Structures are given as C-alpha cells and as structure tokens.
Short mmCIF file of N, CA and C in Angstrom, two decimals:
data_model
loop_
_atom_site.label_atom_id
_atom_site.label_comp_id
_atom_site.label_asym_id
_atom_site.label_seq_id
_atom_site.Cartn_x
_atom_site.Cartn_y
_atom_site.Cartn_z
N MET T 9 0.86 -1.18 0.00
CA MET T 9 0.00 0.00 0.00
C MET T 9 0.90 1.24 0.00
N SER T 10 0.58 2.18 -0.87
CA SER T 10 1.38 3.40 -0.95
C SER T 10 1.11 4.29 0.26
N GLN T 11 1.97 5.28 0.45
CA GLN T 11 1.79 6.21 1.58
C GLN T 11 0.48 6.98 1.44
N ASP T 12 0.14 7.39 0.22
CA ASP T 12 -1.11 8.12 0.00
C ASP T 12 -2.31 7.25 0.34
N ALA T 13 -2.27 6.00 -0.05
CA ALA T 13 -3.38 5.09 0.24
C ALA T 13 -3.47 4.85 1.75
N ALA T 14 -2.34 4.71 2.39
CA ALA T 14 -2.32 4.50 3.85
C ALA T 14 -2.88 5.73 4.57
N ARG T 15 -2.49 6.93 4.13
CA ARG T 15 -3.03 8.15 4.73
C ARG T 15 -4.53 8.27 4.51
N SER T 16 -4.95 7.94 3.30
CA SER T 16 -6.37 8.00 2.97
C SER T 16 -7.16 7.03 3.84
N LYS T 17 -6.64 5.85 3.99
CA LYS T 17 -7.30 4.84 4.84
C LYS T 17 -7.34 5.33 6.29
N SER T 18 -6.25 5.89 6.77
CA SER T 18 -6.18 6.38 8.14
C SER T 18 -7.20 7.50 8.37
N ARG T 19 -7.28 8.44 7.43
CA ARG T 19 -8.27 9.52 7.54
C ARG T 19 -9.69 8.97 7.53
N PHE T 20 -9.93 8.02 6.66
CA PHE T 20 -11.26 7.40 6.58
C PHE T 20 -11.62 6.74 7.90
N MET T 21 -10.70 5.98 8.46
CA MET T 21 -10.96 5.27 9.72
C MET T 21 -11.18 6.26 10.87
N MET T 22 -10.42 7.34 10.89
CA MET T 22 -10.62 8.36 11.92
C MET T 22 -11.99 9.01 11.78
N GLY T 23 -12.40 9.27 10.53
CA GLY T 23 -13.73 9.82 10.30
C GLY T 23 -14.82 8.87 10.74
N MET T 24 -14.66 7.58 10.45
CA MET T 24 -15.65 6.58 10.87
C MET T 24 -15.72 6.50 12.39
N GLU T 25 -14.57 6.52 13.05
CA GLU T 25 -14.56 6.47 14.51
C GLU T 25 -15.28 7.68 15.10
N HIS T 26 -15.05 8.85 14.52
CA HIS T 26 -15.71 10.06 15.00
C HIS T 26 -17.23 9.95 14.84
N VAL T 27 -17.68 9.49 13.68
CA VAL T 27 -19.12 9.35 13.43
C VAL T 27 -19.72 8.31 14.38
N LEU T 28 -19.05 7.20 14.56
CA LEU T 28 -19.55 6.15 15.47
C LEU T 28 -19.65 6.68 16.90
N ARG T 29 -18.66 7.45 17.31
CA ARG T 29 -18.68 8.02 18.65
C ARG T 29 -19.88 8.97 18.81
N GLU T 30 -20.12 9.80 17.81
CA GLU T 30 -21.25 10.74 17.85
C GLU T 30 -22.58 9.99 17.88
N ILE T 31 -22.72 8.99 17.03
CA ILE T 31 -23.97 8.21 16.97
C ILE T 31 -24.22 7.53 18.31
N ASN T 32 -23.20 6.87 18.83
CA ASN T 32 -23.37 6.17 20.11
C ASN T 32 -23.72 7.15 21.23
N HIS T 33 -23.07 8.29 21.27
CA HIS T 33 -23.36 9.28 22.30
C HIS T 33 -24.80 9.77 22.17
N GLU T 34 -25.21 10.07 20.93
CA GLU T 34 -26.55 10.58 20.69
C GLU T 34 -27.64 9.59 21.13
N ILE T 35 -27.37 8.32 20.99
CA ILE T 35 -28.38 7.30 21.32
C ILE T 35 -28.27 6.82 22.76
N ILE T 36 -27.06 6.61 23.24
CA ILE T 36 -26.87 5.99 24.56
C ILE T 36 -27.00 6.99 25.69
N SER T 37 -26.44 8.18 25.55
CA SER T 37 -26.45 9.14 26.65
C SER T 37 -27.86 9.47 27.14
N PRO T 38 -28.83 9.71 26.25
CA PRO T 38 -30.19 9.97 26.74
C PRO T 38 -30.83 8.77 27.45
N ALA T 39 -30.37 7.57 27.13
CA ALA T 39 -30.92 6.38 27.78
C ALA T 39 -30.46 6.26 29.22
N ILE T 40 -29.34 6.90 29.55
CA ILE T 40 -28.79 6.87 30.91
C ILE T 40 -28.47 8.32 31.28
N PRO T 41 -29.51 9.11 31.57
CA PRO T 41 -29.31 10.55 31.72
C PRO T 41 -28.63 10.99 33.02
N ASP T 42 -28.73 10.23 34.06
CA ASP T 42 -28.21 10.66 35.36
C ASP T 42 -27.07 9.77 35.83
N MET T 43 -26.05 9.61 34.99
CA MET T 43 -24.96 8.72 35.35
C MET T 43 -24.14 9.32 36.47
N SER T 44 -23.93 8.50 37.49
CA SER T 44 -23.08 8.88 38.61
C SER T 44 -22.58 7.60 39.25
N VAL T 45 -21.58 7.74 40.07
CA VAL T 45 -21.07 6.57 40.79
C VAL T 45 -22.19 5.97 41.63
N GLU T 46 -22.95 6.84 42.29
CA GLU T 46 -24.05 6.35 43.15
C GLU T 46 -25.07 5.55 42.35
N ASN T 47 -25.36 5.98 41.12
CA ASN T 47 -26.32 5.27 40.29
C ASN T 47 -25.76 3.96 39.74
N ALA T 48 -24.45 3.85 39.66
CA ALA T 48 -23.83 2.62 39.16
C ALA T 48 -23.65 1.58 40.26
N VAL T 49 -23.68 1.99 41.51
CA VAL T 49 -23.44 1.08 42.63
C VAL T 49 -24.39 -0.12 42.64
N PRO T 50 -25.70 0.05 42.44
CA PRO T 50 -26.58 -1.12 42.44
C PRO T 50 -26.19 -2.18 41.40
N LEU T 51 -25.74 -1.73 40.24
CA LEU T 51 -25.28 -2.68 39.22
C LEU T 51 -24.04 -3.43 39.70
N MET T 52 -23.11 -2.71 40.29
CA MET T 52 -21.88 -3.34 40.80
C MET T 52 -22.20 -4.33 41.92
N ILE T 53 -23.14 -3.96 42.78
CA ILE T 53 -23.54 -4.86 43.88
C ILE T 53 -24.19 -6.11 43.31
N MET T 54 -25.07 -5.93 42.32
CA MET T 54 -25.73 -7.10 41.73
C MET T 54 -24.72 -8.05 41.11
N VAL T 55 -23.75 -7.52 40.39
CA VAL T 55 -22.72 -8.37 39.78
C VAL T 55 -21.97 -9.14 40.86
N ALA T 56 -21.60 -8.48 41.93
CA ALA T 56 -20.87 -9.14 43.02
C ALA T 56 -21.74 -10.23 43.67
N ARG T 57 -23.01 -9.93 43.90
CA ARG T 57 -23.90 -10.93 44.51
C ARG T 57 -24.09 -12.14 43.61
N LEU T 58 -24.28 -11.89 42.32
CA LEU T 58 -24.46 -13.01 41.39
C LEU T 58 -23.19 -13.84 41.29
N ARG T 59 -22.03 -13.21 41.30
CA ARG T 59 -20.76 -13.94 41.29
C ARG T 59 -20.66 -14.81 42.54
N ALA T 60 -21.03 -14.24 43.69
CA ALA T 60 -20.97 -14.99 44.95
C ALA T 60 -21.93 -16.18 44.93
N GLU T 61 -23.15 -15.97 44.42
CA GLU T 61 -24.13 -17.07 44.35
C GLU T 61 -23.61 -18.20 43.47
N TYR T 62 -23.06 -17.84 42.33
CA TYR T 62 -22.52 -18.84 41.40
C TYR T 62 -21.39 -19.64 42.05
N LEU T 63 -20.44 -18.94 42.63
CA LEU T 63 -19.31 -19.64 43.27
C LEU T 63 -19.74 -20.44 44.48
N LYS T 64 -20.64 -19.89 45.27
CA LYS T 64 -21.13 -20.58 46.46
C LYS T 64 -21.79 -21.91 46.07
N TYR T 65 -22.60 -21.87 45.02
CA TYR T 65 -23.27 -23.11 44.59
C TYR T 65 -22.26 -24.11 44.04
N ALA T 66 -21.25 -23.64 43.32
CA ALA T 66 -20.22 -24.54 42.80
C ALA T 66 -19.49 -25.23 43.95
N PHE T 67 -19.17 -24.46 45.00
CA PHE T 67 -18.51 -25.06 46.16
C PHE T 67 -19.44 -26.02 46.89
N LYS T 68 -20.73 -25.69 46.95
CA LYS T 68 -21.71 -26.58 47.58
C LYS T 68 -21.75 -27.92 46.84
N LEU T 69 -21.78 -27.86 45.52
CA LEU T 69 -21.82 -29.09 44.73
C LEU T 69 -20.56 -29.92 44.96
N SER T 70 -19.42 -29.28 45.01
CA SER T 70 -18.18 -30.04 45.19
C SER T 70 -18.07 -30.59 46.60
N ALA T 71 -18.65 -29.93 47.59
CA ALA T 71 -18.61 -30.42 48.97
C ALA T 71 -19.60 -31.54 49.21
N ASP T 72 -20.73 -31.50 48.48
CA ASP T 72 -21.78 -32.51 48.66
C ASP T 72 -21.45 -33.84 48.00
N ARG T 73 -20.50 -33.87 47.14
CA ARG T 73 -20.20 -35.07 46.35
C ARG T 73 -18.82 -35.60 46.69
N THR T 74 -18.71 -36.90 46.67
CA THR T 74 -17.40 -37.51 46.79
C THR T 74 -17.04 -38.13 45.44
N ASP T 75 -17.67 -39.23 45.10
CA ASP T 75 -17.38 -39.89 43.83
C ASP T 75 -18.43 -39.62 42.76
N GLN T 76 -19.50 -38.97 43.14
CA GLN T 76 -20.58 -38.73 42.19
C GLN T 76 -20.38 -37.40 41.47
N HIS T 77 -20.87 -37.39 40.26
CA HIS T 77 -20.87 -36.14 39.52
C HIS T 77 -22.14 -35.38 39.87
N PRO T 78 -22.17 -34.09 39.68
CA PRO T 78 -23.43 -33.37 39.92
C PRO T 78 -24.53 -33.91 38.98
N THR T 79 -25.75 -33.85 39.43
CA THR T 79 -26.87 -34.31 38.62
C THR T 79 -27.13 -33.32 37.49
N GLU T 80 -27.93 -33.72 36.53
CA GLU T 80 -28.29 -32.82 35.43
C GLU T 80 -29.00 -31.58 35.97
N GLN T 81 -29.87 -31.78 36.95
CA GLN T 81 -30.62 -30.66 37.54
C GLN T 81 -29.66 -29.69 38.24
N GLU T 82 -28.70 -30.23 38.97
CA GLU T 82 -27.73 -29.37 39.65
C GLU T 82 -26.87 -28.60 38.64
N LEU T 83 -26.46 -29.29 37.58
CA LEU T 83 -25.66 -28.62 36.55
C LEU T 83 -26.48 -27.55 35.83
N ALA T 84 -27.76 -27.82 35.63
CA ALA T 84 -28.63 -26.82 35.00
C ALA T 84 -28.72 -25.57 35.87
N LYS T 85 -28.84 -25.77 37.18
CA LYS T 85 -28.90 -24.62 38.09
C LYS T 85 -27.57 -23.87 38.08
N LEU T 86 -26.46 -24.59 38.11
CA LEU T 86 -25.14 -23.96 38.08
C LEU T 86 -24.97 -23.16 36.79
N LYS T 87 -25.40 -23.75 35.68
CA LYS T 87 -25.31 -23.06 34.38
C LYS T 87 -26.16 -21.79 34.40
N HIS T 88 -27.35 -21.87 34.94
CA HIS T 88 -28.23 -20.70 35.02
C HIS T 88 -27.58 -19.60 35.87
N LEU T 89 -26.98 -19.98 36.99
CA LEU T 89 -26.31 -19.00 37.85
C LEU T 89 -25.14 -18.35 37.12
N ARG T 90 -24.38 -19.16 36.38
CA ARG T 90 -23.25 -18.62 35.62
C ARG T 90 -23.72 -17.69 34.52
N GLU T 91 -24.71 -18.09 33.78
CA GLU T 91 -25.20 -17.25 32.68
C GLU T 91 -25.78 -15.93 33.20
N THR T 92 -26.49 -16.00 34.31
CA THR T 92 -27.05 -14.78 34.90
C THR T 92 -25.93 -13.84 35.32
N TYR T 93 -24.94 -14.39 36.01
CA TYR T 93 -23.78 -13.58 36.43
C TYR T 93 -23.08 -12.99 35.21
N GLN T 94 -22.82 -13.80 34.20
CA GLN T 94 -22.08 -13.33 33.03
C GLN T 94 -22.85 -12.26 32.26
N GLU T 95 -24.16 -12.36 32.19
CA GLU T 95 -24.95 -11.34 31.51
C GLU T 95 -24.85 -10.00 32.24
N MET T 96 -24.97 -10.03 33.54
CA MET T 96 -24.89 -8.78 34.30
C MET T 96 -23.46 -8.22 34.29
N LEU T 97 -22.47 -9.09 34.30
CA LEU T 97 -21.08 -8.65 34.19
C LEU T 97 -20.85 -7.99 32.83
N ALA T 98 -21.41 -8.57 31.78
CA ALA T 98 -21.29 -7.98 30.45
C ALA T 98 -21.92 -6.59 30.43
N ALA T 99 -23.06 -6.43 31.09
CA ALA T 99 -23.71 -5.12 31.15
C ALA T 99 -22.82 -4.11 31.88
N ALA T 100 -22.23 -4.54 32.99
CA ALA T 100 -21.35 -3.64 33.74
C ALA T 100 -20.12 -3.26 32.91
N ARG T 101 -19.58 -4.22 32.17
CA ARG T 101 -18.42 -3.92 31.32
C ARG T 101 -18.81 -2.97 30.18
N GLU T 102 -20.00 -3.15 29.64
CA GLU T 102 -20.47 -2.25 28.58
C GLU T 102 -20.64 -0.83 29.12
N LEU T 103 -21.12 -0.73 30.35
CA LEU T 103 -21.23 0.59 30.97
C LEU T 103 -19.85 1.24 31.05
N GLU T 104 -18.87 0.49 31.52
CA GLU T 104 -17.50 1.02 31.59
C GLU T 104 -16.99 1.44 30.22
N HIS T 105 -17.26 0.61 29.22
CA HIS T 105 -16.83 0.90 27.85
C HIS T 105 -17.48 2.19 27.35
N CYS T 106 -18.78 2.32 27.59
CA CYS T 106 -19.50 3.52 27.15
C CYS T 106 -18.98 4.78 27.83
N ILE T 107 -18.66 4.67 29.11
CA ILE T 107 -18.10 5.81 29.83
C ILE T 107 -16.72 6.14 29.27
N ASP T 108 -15.90 5.11 29.08
CA ASP T 108 -14.55 5.30 28.56
C ASP T 108 -14.55 5.94 27.18
N ARG T 109 -15.50 5.57 26.34
CA ARG T 109 -15.57 6.08 24.98
C ARG T 109 -16.30 7.42 24.87
N GLY T 110 -16.90 7.88 25.98
CA GLY T 110 -17.59 9.16 25.96
C GLY T 110 -19.01 9.08 25.44
N TYR T 111 -19.59 7.90 25.44
CA TYR T 111 -20.96 7.73 24.96
C TYR T 111 -21.99 8.20 25.97
N ILE T 112 -21.60 8.30 27.24
CA ILE T 112 -22.50 8.70 28.31
C ILE T 112 -21.95 9.98 28.93
N ASP T 113 -22.84 10.97 29.04
CA ASP T 113 -22.44 12.21 29.69
C ASP T 113 -22.27 11.98 31.18
N LEU T 114 -21.20 12.50 31.72
CA LEU T 114 -20.92 12.38 33.14
C LEU T 114 -21.12 13.75 33.81
N PRO T 115 -21.48 13.72 35.10
CA PRO T 115 -21.64 15.01 35.78
C PRO T 115 -20.29 15.72 35.89
N VAL T 116 -20.35 17.02 35.76
CA VAL T 116 -19.14 17.83 35.89
C VAL T 116 -19.07 18.28 37.35
N SER T 117 -17.94 18.00 37.99
CA SER T 117 -17.74 18.39 39.38
C SER T 117 -17.67 19.90 39.48
N ALA T 118 -18.27 20.43 40.53
CA ALA T 118 -18.20 21.88 40.76
C ALA T 118 -16.77 22.25 41.10
N ALA T 119 -16.29 23.31 40.55
CA ALA T 119 -14.93 23.75 40.83
C ALA T 119 -14.85 24.26 42.25
N LYS T 120 -13.75 23.90 42.94
CA LYS T 120 -13.55 24.36 44.31
C LYS T 120 -12.94 25.75 44.30
N SER T 121 -13.39 26.61 45.20
CA SER T 121 -12.88 27.97 45.26
C SER T 121 -11.59 28.02 46.03
#
C-alpha cells in the first residue's frame, strides 16, 4: 500500500470512529441521563452478589459429592447461575466501555474555590 493510500485509509478510519462516537453518544447518553457513581453502585452490587451465588453453589456441589458427579438438575442450576452472572457482568463492562468512549455524559464536578 502506498503512503497516499495509507493516509487516505487512516483519515477514513478516523472519520468513521468520529461518526460512530457521535452516533453512540446521541443514542446511549439519553438512555442513561443521570450517570453517577451512586447510580452505578446497584449494578456493581448485583454483579458481586451473582458472582458470589454462582461460586457458592459450585462449592456446595463439590462439597456434597465424593465420587458422584453433579446431577443434570444441579448442573442446569449452576449453568443458570453462571449465565445470569455473566450477563450482568457484560452489562457492567459495557457501561465502563461507554463511559470510557464518551458515549454517556458524566456530571461535571463543581470547581472548588
């Protein structure tokens, strides 16, 4: 690829990134209008609780069994706990990503005198 083609591609990609950032901000920021640490805490707590439930049940299964494998029903419950935890974790990570990319407006701290 020539230098001109590389520059052209780079400019195009920068333009696309700018447009994507604007589109995401325009759509996502109004969906979460009052973003603050306090408003994010319930999501963080839920992720931690779901992680604890998933791990607690896994340890329960391993403690309850010696030579037996978990039953299909027990594995189904463990899978459900894992999937629930992973879905909420994905949501929390997406929130972080949106904040990092500037898709969500954050409150501006008052300047100290």
